[in-house]
mmCIF file of C-alpha atoms in Angstrom:
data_model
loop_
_atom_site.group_PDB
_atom_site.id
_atom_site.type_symbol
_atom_site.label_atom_id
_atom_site.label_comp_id
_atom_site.label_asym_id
_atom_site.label_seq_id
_atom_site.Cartn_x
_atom_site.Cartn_y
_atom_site.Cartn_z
ATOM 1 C CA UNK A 1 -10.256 24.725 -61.613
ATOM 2 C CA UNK A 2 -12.125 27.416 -62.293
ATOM 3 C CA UNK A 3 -14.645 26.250 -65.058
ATOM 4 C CA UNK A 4 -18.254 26.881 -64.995
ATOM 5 C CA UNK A 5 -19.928 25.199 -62.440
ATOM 6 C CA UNK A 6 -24.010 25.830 -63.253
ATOM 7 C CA UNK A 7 -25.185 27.080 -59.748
ATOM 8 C CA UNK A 8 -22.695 26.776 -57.576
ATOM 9 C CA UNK A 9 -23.759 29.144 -54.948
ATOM 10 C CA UNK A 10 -27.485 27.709 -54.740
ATOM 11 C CA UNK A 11 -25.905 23.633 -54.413
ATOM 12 C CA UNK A 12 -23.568 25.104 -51.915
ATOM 13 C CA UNK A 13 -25.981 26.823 -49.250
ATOM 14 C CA UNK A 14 -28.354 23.559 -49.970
ATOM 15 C CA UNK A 15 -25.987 21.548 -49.316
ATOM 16 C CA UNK A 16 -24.407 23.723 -46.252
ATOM 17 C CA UNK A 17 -27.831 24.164 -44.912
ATOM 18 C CA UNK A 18 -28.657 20.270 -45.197
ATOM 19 C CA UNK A 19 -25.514 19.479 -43.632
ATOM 20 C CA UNK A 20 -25.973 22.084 -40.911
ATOM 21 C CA UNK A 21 -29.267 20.951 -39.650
ATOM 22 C CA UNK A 22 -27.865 17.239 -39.615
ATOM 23 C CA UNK A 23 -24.721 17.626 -37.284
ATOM 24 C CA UNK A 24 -24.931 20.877 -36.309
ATOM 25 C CA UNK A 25 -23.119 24.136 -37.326
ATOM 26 C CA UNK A 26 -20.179 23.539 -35.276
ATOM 27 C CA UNK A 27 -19.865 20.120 -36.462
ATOM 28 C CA UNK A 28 -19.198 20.929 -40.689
ATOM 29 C CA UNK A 29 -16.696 21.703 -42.448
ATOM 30 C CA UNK A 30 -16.394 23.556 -45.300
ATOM 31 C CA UNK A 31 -14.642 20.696 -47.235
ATOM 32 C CA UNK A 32 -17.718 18.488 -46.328
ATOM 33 C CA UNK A 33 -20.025 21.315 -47.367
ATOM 34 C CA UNK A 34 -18.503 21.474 -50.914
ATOM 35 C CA UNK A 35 -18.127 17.587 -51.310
ATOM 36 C CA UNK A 36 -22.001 17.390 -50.206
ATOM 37 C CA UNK A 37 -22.336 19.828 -53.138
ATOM 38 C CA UNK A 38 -19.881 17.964 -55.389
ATOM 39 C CA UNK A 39 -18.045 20.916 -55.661
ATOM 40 C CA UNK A 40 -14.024 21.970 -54.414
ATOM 41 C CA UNK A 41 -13.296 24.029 -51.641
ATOM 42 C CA UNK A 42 -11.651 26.399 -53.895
ATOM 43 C CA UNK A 43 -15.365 26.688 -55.576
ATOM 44 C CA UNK A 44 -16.811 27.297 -51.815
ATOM 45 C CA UNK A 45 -14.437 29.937 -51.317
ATOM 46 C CA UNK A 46 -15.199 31.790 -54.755
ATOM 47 C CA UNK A 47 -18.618 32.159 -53.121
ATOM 48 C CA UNK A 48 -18.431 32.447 -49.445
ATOM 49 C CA UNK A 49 -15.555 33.752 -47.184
ATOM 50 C CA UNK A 50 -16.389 31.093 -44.448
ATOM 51 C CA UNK A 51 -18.961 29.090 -43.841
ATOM 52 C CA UNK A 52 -20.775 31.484 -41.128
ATOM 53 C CA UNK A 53 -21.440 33.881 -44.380
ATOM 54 C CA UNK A 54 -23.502 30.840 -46.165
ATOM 55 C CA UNK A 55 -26.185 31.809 -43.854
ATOM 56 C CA UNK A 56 -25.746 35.146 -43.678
ATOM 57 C CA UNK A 57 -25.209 36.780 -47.335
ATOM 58 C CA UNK A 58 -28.675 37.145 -47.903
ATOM 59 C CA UNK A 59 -28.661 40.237 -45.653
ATOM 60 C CA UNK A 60 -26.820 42.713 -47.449
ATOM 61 C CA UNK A 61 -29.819 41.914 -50.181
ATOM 62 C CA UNK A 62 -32.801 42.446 -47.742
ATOM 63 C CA UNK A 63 -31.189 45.725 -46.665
ATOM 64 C CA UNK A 64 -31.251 46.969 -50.610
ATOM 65 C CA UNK A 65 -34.716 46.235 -50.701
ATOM 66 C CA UNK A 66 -35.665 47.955 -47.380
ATOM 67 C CA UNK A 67 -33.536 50.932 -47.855
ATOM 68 C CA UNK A 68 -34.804 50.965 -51.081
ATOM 69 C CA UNK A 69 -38.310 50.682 -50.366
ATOM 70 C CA UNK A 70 -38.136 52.950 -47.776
ATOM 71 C CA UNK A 71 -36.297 55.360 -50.068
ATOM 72 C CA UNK A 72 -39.227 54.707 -52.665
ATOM 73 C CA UNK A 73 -42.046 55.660 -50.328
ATOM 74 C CA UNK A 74 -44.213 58.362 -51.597
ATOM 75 C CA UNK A 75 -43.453 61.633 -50.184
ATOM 76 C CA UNK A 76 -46.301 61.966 -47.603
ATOM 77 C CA UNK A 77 -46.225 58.359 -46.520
ATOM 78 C CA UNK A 78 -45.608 59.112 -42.486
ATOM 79 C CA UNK A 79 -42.516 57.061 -41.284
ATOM 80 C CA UNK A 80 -43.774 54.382 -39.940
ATOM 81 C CA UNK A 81 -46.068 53.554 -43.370
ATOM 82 C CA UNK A 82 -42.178 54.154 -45.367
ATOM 83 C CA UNK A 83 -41.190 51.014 -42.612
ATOM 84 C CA UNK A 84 -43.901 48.935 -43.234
ATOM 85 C CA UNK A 85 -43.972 48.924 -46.948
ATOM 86 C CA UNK A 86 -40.382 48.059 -46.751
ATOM 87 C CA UNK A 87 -41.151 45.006 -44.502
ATOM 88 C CA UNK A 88 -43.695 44.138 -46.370
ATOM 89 C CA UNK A 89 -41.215 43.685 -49.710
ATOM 90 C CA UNK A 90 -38.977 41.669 -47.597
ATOM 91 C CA UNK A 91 -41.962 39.020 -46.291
ATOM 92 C CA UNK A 92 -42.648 39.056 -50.722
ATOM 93 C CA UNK A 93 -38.801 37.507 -50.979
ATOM 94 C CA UNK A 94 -38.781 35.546 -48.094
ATOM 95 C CA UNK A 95 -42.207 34.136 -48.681
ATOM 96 C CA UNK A 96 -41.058 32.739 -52.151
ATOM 97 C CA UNK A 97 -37.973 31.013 -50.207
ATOM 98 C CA UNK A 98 -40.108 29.728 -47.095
ATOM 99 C CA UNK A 99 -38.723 26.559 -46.941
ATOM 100 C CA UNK A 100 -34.682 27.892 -47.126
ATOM 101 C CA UNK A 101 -35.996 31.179 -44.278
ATOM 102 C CA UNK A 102 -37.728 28.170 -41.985
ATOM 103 C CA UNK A 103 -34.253 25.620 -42.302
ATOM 104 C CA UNK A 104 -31.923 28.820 -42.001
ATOM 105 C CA UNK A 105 -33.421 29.992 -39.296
ATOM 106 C CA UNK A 106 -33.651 26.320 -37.863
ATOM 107 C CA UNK A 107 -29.570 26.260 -37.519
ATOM 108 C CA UNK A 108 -29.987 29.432 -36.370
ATOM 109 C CA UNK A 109 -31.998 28.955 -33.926
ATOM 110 C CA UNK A 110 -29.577 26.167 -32.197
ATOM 111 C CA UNK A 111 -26.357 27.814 -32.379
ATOM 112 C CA UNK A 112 -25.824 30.627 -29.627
ATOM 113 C CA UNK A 113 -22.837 32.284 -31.656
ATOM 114 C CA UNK A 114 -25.267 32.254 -35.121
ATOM 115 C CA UNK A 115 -28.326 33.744 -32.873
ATOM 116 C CA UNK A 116 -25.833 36.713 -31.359
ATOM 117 C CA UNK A 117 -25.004 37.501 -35.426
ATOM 118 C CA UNK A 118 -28.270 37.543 -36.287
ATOM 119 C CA UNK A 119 -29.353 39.950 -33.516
ATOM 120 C CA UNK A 120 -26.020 42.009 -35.002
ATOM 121 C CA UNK A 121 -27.589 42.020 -38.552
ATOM 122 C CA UNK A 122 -30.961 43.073 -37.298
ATOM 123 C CA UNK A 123 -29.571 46.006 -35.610
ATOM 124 C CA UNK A 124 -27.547 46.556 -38.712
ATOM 125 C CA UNK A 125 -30.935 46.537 -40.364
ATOM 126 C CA UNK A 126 -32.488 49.043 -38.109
ATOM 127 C CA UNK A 127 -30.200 51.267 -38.591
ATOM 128 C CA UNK A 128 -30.087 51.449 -42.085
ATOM 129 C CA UNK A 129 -33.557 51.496 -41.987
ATOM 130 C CA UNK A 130 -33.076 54.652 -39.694
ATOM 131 C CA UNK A 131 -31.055 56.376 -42.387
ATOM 132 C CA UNK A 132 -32.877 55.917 -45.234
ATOM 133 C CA UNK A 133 -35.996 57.383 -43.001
ATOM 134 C CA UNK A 134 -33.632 60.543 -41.991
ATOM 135 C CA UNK A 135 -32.864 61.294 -45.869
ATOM 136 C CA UNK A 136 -36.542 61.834 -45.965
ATOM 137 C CA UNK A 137 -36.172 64.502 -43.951
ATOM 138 C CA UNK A 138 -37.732 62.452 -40.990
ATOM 139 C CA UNK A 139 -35.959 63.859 -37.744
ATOM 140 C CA UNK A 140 -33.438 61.941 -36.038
ATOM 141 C CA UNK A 141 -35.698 60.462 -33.162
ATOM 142 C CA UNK A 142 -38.430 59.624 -34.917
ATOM 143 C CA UNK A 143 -36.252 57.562 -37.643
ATOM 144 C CA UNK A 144 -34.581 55.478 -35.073
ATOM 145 C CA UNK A 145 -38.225 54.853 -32.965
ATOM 146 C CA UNK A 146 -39.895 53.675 -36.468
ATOM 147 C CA UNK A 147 -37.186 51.805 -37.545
ATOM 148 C CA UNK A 148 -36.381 49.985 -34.253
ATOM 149 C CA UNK A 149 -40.032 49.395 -33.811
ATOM 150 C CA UNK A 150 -40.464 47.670 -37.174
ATOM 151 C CA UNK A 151 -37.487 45.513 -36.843
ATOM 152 C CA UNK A 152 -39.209 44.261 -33.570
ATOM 153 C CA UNK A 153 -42.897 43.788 -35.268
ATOM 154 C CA UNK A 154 -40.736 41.546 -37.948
ATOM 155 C CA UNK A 155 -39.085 39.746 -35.057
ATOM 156 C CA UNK A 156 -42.387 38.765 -33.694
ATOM 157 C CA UNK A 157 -43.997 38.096 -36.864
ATOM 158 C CA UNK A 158 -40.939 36.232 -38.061
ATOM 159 C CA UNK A 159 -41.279 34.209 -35.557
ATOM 160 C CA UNK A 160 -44.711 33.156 -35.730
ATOM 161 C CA UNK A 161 -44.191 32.402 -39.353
ATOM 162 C CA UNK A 162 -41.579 29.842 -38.079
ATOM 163 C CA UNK A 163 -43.539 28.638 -35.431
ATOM 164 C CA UNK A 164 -46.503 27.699 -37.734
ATOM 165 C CA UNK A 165 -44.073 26.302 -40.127
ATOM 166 C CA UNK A 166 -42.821 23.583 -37.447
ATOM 167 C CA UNK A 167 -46.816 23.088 -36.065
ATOM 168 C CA UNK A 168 -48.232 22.534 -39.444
ATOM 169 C CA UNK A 169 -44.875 20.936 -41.354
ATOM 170 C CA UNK A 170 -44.473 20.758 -45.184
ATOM 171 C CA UNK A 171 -48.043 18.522 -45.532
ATOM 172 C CA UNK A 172 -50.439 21.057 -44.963
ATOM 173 C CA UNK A 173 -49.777 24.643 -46.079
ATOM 174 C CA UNK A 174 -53.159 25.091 -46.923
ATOM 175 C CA UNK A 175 -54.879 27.551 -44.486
ATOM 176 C CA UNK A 176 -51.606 28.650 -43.494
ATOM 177 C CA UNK A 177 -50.952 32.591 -43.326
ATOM 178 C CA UNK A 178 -48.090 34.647 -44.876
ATOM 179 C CA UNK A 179 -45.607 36.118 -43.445
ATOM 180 C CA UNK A 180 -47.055 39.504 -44.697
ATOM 181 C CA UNK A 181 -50.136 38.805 -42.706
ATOM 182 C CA UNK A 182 -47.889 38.247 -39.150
ATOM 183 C CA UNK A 183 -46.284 41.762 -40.098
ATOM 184 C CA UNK A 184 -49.907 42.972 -40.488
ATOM 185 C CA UNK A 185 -50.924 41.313 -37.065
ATOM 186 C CA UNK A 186 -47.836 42.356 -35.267
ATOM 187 C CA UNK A 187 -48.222 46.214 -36.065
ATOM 188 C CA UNK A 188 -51.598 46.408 -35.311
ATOM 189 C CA UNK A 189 -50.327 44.598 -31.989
ATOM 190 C CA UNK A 190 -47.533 47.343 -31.461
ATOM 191 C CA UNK A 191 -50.560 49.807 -32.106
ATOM 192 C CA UNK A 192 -52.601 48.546 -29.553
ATOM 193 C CA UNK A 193 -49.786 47.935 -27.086
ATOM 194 C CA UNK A 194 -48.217 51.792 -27.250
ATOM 195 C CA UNK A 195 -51.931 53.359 -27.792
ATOM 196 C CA UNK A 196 -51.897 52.051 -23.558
ATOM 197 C CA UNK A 197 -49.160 53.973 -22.199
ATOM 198 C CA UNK B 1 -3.385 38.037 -0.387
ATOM 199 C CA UNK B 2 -7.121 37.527 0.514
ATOM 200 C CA UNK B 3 -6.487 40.339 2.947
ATOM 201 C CA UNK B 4 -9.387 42.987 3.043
ATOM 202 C CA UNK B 5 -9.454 45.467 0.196
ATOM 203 C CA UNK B 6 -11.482 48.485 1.410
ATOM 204 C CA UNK B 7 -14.121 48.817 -1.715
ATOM 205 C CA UNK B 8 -11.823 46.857 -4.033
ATOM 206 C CA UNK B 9 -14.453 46.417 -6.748
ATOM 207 C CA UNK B 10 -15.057 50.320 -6.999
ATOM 208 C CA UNK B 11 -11.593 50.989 -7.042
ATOM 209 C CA UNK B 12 -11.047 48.214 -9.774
ATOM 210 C CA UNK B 13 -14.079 49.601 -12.424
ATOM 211 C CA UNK B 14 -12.919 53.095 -11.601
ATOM 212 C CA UNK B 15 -8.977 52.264 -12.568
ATOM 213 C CA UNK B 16 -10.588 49.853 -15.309
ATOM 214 C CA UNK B 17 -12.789 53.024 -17.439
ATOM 215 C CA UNK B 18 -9.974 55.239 -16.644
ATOM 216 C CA UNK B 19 -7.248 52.970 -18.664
ATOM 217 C CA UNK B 20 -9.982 51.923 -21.105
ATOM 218 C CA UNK B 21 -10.400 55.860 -22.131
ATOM 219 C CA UNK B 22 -6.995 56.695 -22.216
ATOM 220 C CA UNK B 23 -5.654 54.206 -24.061
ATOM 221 C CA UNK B 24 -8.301 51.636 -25.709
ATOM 222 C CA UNK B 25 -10.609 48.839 -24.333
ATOM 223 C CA UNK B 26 -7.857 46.485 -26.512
ATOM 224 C CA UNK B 27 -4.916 47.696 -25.272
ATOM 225 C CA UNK B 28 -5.524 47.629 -21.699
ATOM 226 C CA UNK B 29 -4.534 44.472 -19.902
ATOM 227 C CA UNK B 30 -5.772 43.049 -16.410
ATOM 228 C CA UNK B 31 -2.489 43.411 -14.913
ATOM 229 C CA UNK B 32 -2.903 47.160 -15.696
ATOM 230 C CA UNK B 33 -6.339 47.788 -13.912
ATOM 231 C CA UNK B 34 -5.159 45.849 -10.742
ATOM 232 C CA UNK B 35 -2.123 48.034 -10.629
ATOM 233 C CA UNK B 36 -3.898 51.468 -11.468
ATOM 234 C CA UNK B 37 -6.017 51.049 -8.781
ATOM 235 C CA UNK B 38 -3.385 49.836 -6.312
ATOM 236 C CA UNK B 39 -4.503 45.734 -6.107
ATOM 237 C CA UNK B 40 -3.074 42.470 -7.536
ATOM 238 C CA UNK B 41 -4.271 40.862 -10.303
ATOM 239 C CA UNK B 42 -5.920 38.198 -8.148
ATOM 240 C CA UNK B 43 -7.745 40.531 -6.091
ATOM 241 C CA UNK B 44 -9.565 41.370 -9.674
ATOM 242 C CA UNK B 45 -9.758 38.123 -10.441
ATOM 243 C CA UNK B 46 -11.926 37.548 -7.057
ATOM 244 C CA UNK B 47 -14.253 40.316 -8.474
ATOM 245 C CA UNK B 48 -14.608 39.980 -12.289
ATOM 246 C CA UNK B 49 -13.686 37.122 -14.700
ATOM 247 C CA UNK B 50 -12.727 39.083 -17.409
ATOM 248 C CA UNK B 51 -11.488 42.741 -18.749
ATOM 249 C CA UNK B 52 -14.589 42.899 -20.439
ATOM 250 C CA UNK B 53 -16.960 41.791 -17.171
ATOM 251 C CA UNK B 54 -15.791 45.196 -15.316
ATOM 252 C CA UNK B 55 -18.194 46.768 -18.492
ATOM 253 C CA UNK B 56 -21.259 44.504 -18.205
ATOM 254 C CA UNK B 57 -21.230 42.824 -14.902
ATOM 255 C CA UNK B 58 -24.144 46.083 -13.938
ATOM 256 C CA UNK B 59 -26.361 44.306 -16.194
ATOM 257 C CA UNK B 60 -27.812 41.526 -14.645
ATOM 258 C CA UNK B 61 -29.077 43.876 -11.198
ATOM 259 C CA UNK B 62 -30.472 46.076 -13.904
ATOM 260 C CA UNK B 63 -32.753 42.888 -15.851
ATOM 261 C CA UNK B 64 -33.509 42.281 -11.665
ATOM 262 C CA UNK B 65 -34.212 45.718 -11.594
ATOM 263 C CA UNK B 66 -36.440 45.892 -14.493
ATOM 264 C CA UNK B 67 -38.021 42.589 -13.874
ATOM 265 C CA UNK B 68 -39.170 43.226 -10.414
ATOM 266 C CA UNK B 69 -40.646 46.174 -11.532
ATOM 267 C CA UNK B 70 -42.957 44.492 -14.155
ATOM 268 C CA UNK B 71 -43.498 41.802 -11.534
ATOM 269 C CA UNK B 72 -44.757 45.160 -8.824
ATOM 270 C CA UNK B 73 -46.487 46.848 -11.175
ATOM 271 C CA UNK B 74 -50.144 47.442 -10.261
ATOM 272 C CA UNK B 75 -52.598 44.717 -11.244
ATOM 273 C CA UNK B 76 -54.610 46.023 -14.161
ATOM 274 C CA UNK B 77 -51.545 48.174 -16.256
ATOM 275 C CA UNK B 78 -51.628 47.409 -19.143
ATOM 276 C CA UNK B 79 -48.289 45.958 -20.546
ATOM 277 C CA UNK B 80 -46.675 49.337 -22.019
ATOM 278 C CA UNK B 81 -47.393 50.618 -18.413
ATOM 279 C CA UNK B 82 -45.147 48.084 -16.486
ATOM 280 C CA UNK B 83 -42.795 48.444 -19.223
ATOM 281 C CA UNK B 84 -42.260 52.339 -18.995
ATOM 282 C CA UNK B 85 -41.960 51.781 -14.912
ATOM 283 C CA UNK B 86 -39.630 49.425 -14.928
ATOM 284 C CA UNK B 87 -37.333 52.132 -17.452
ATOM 285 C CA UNK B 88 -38.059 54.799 -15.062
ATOM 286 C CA UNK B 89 -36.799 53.021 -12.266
ATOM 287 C CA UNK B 90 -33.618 51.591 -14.340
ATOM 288 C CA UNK B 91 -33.371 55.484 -15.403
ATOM 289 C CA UNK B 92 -32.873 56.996 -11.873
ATOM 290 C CA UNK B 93 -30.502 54.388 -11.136
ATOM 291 C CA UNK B 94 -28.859 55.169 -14.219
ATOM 292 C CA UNK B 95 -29.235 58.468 -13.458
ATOM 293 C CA UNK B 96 -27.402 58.150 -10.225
ATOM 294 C CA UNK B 97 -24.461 57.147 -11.865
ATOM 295 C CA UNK B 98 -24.450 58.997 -14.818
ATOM 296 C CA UNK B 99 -20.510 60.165 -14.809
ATOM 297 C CA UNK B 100 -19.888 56.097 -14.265
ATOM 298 C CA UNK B 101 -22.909 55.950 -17.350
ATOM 299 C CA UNK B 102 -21.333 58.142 -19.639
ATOM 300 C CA UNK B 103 -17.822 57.156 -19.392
ATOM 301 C CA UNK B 104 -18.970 53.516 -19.842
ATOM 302 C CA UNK B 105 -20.985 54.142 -22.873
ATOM 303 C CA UNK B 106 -17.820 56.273 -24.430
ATOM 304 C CA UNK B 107 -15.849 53.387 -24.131
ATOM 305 C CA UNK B 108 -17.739 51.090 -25.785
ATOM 306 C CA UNK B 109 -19.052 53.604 -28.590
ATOM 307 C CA UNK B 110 -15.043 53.044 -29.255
ATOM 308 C CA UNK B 111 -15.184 49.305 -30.178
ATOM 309 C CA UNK B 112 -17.260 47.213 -31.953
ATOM 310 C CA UNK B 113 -17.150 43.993 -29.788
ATOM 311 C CA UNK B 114 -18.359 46.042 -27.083
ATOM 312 C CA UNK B 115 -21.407 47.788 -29.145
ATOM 313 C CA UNK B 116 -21.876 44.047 -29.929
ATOM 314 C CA UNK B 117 -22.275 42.350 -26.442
ATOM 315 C CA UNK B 118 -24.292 45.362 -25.719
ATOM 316 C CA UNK B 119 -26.789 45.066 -28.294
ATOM 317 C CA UNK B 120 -26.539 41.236 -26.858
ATOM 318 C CA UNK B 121 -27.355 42.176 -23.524
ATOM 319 C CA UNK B 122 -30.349 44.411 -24.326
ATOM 320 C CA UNK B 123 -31.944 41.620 -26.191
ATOM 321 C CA UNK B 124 -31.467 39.582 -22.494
ATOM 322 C CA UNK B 125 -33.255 42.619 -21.037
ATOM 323 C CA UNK B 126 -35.774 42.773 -23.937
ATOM 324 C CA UNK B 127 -36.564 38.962 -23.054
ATOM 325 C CA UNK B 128 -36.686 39.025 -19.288
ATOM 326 C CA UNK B 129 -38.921 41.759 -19.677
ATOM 327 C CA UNK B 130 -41.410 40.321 -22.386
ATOM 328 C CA UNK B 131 -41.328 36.950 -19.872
ATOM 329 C CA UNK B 132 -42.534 39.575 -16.933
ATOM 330 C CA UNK B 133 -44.944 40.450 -18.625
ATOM 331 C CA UNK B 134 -46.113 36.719 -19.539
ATOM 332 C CA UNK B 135 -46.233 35.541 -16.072
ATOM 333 C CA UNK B 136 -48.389 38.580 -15.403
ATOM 334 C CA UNK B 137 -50.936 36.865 -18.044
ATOM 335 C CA UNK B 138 -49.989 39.270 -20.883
ATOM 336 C CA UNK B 139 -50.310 36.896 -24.251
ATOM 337 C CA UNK B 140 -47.049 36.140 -25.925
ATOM 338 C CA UNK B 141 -46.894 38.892 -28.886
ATOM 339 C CA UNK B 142 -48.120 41.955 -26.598
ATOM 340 C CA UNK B 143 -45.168 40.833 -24.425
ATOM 341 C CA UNK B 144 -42.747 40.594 -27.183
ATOM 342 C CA UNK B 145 -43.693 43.559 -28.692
ATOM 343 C CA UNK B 146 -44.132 45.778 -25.554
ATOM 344 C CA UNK B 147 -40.621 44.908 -24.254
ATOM 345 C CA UNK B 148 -38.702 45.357 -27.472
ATOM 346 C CA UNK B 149 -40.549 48.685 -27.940
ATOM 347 C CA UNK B 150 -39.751 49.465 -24.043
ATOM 348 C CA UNK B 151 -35.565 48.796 -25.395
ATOM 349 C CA UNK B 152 -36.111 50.691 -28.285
ATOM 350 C CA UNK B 153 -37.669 53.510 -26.350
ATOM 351 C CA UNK B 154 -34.709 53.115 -23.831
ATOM 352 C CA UNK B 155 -32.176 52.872 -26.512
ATOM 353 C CA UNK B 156 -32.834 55.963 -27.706
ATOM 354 C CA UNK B 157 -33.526 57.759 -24.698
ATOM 355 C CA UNK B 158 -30.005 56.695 -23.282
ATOM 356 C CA UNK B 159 -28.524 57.837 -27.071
ATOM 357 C CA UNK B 160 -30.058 61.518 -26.264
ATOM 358 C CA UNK B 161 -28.927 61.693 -22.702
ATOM 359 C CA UNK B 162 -25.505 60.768 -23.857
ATOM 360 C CA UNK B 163 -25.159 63.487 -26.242
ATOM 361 C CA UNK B 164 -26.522 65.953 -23.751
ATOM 362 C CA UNK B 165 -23.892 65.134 -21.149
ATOM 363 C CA UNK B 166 -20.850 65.381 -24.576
ATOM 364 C CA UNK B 167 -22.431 68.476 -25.406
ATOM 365 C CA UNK B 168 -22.248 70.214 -22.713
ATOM 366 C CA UNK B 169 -19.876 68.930 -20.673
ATOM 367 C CA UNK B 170 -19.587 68.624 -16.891
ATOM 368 C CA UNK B 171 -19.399 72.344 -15.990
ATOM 369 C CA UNK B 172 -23.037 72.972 -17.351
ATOM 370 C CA UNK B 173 -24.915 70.555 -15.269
ATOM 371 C CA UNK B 174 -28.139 73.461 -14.545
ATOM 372 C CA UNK B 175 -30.899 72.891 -17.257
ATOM 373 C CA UNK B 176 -30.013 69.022 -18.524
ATOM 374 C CA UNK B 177 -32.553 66.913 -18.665
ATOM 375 C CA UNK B 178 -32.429 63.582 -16.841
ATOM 376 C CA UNK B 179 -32.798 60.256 -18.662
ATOM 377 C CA UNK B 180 -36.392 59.535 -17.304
ATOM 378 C CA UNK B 181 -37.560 62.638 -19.516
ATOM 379 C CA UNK B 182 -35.745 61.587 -22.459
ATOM 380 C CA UNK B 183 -37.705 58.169 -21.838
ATOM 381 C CA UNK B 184 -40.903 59.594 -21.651
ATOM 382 C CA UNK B 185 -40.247 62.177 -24.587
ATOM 383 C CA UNK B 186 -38.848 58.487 -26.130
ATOM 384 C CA UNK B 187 -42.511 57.042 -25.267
ATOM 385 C CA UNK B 188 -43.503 60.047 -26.939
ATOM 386 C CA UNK B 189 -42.295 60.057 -29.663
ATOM 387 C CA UNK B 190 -43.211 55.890 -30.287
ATOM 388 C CA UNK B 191 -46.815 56.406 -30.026
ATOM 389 C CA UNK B 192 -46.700 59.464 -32.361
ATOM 390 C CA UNK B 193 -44.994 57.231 -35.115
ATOM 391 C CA UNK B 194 -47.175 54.218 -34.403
ATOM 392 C CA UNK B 195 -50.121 55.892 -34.416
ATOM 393 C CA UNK B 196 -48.903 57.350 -38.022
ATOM 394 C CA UNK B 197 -49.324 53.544 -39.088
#
């Protein structure tokens, strides 16, 4: 009844998240999510409008940081250097929460309805990524290309993060790259796939 | 009643953009279209499943469209190559259209659902074409990253030549550029901010 309840929010996406990847998305309820967490609905909804937003709050967050990044450039950076500087902030946060990024994206990843909002928050992305490249004084065109094209190099690398994440599981993360290196990889891909038009 | 309908489906998606513009994709009903355009309700039924289908049932001869284009595309082109001729050919089919193009695009500008399944169905396209390109032998990421440039490219070609045809209308049709030179000036303009990198 409203007292203190010492990190609420974090026991609440855990225990969402485990709960989500056991029966499915579809399949949980918010009551089970907060008695999971040992927590009261009323607590869940101080936190979370529904239970779609548990995996999804994170994003107004990582478009700060990009905007801001992008926003904190230095003045000659070309756009597409202002893009990946901001990506590579993002791949700092979500490196340090690998686990939570690989299991989010996980129920993700087998929900149809959750992989259509994603692609929604992505473009949401882009094109705040877009804007914050125009109030640089970058022209219209070229804001939108840079943007869109970095949002698709952290697609790609996003996904091969994942992908090596389920090869190489939890045992052995020796050896294993960071995400910032699969950004690196997939812009010097994009490179080499628009240098051949 | 089953009888003959001489180009019922035209009539239909003619009667269908015409109610959506004047009075809202929400607040037009099926009943509406069919009578508009002189049919029954069945008779649309027999054509789309939805109010929403008459927007985006062009989509799947378009991924056929671009796909068989990657699939045709001369042996050794490289993967950007394929990419940009399967968006020319989309273009002057696009392009053949372009009142129908226009008039579709203003209607969905107009509601956020509809921006939504598009964005939706451009992924589709983005994935049938990166899958092209793999059963041509291109490795995973160059696909990938080729055919979500190729949408980005597209994306923002289609934005210009939509503003081109608001700004100047239908009387001024002399000295507009069609959408396969916004897509190359798109192309353009990619490898000019990639290269930046």
């Amino acid at each position: 009844m409203g007292r203190w309840e010492p990190n609420a929010r974090g026991r609440l996406e855990q225990a969402a998240l485990d709960l989500y990847l056991e029966r499915g998305f579809e399949r949980t309820s918010v009551a089970e999510i907060a008695e999971r967490a040992g927590l009261t609905e009323r607590t869940f909804f101080r936190h979370y409008a529904d239970k779609r937003e548990v995996l999804f709050a994170g994003s107004s967050a990582l478009q700060e940081l990009l905007v801001g990044t992008v926003a904190r450039a230095p003045e000659p950076a070309p756009p597409m250097e202002a893009v990946a500087a901001a990506l590579r902030a993002a791949a700092a946060v979500l490196q340090e929460r690998q686990e939570h990024a690989h299991r989010r994206q996980a129920v993700i990843a087998a929900n149809v309805e959750l992989q259509e909002r994603e692609l929604i928050k992505l473009a949401s992305l882009s094109a705040a990524l877009a804007e914050a490249l125009r109030r640089r004084g970058v022209d219209d065109d070229s804001a939108s290309l840079a943007a869109e094209a970095g949002i698709a190099v952290f697609k790609i690398a996003f996904r091969r993060w994942t992908e090596q994440a389920e090869q190489t599981g939890q045992a052995d993360q020796a050896g294993q790259k960071d995400l910032s290196q699969f950004i690196g990889e997939s812009f010097a891909g994009l490179k080499a796939v628009t240098a051949g038009t």
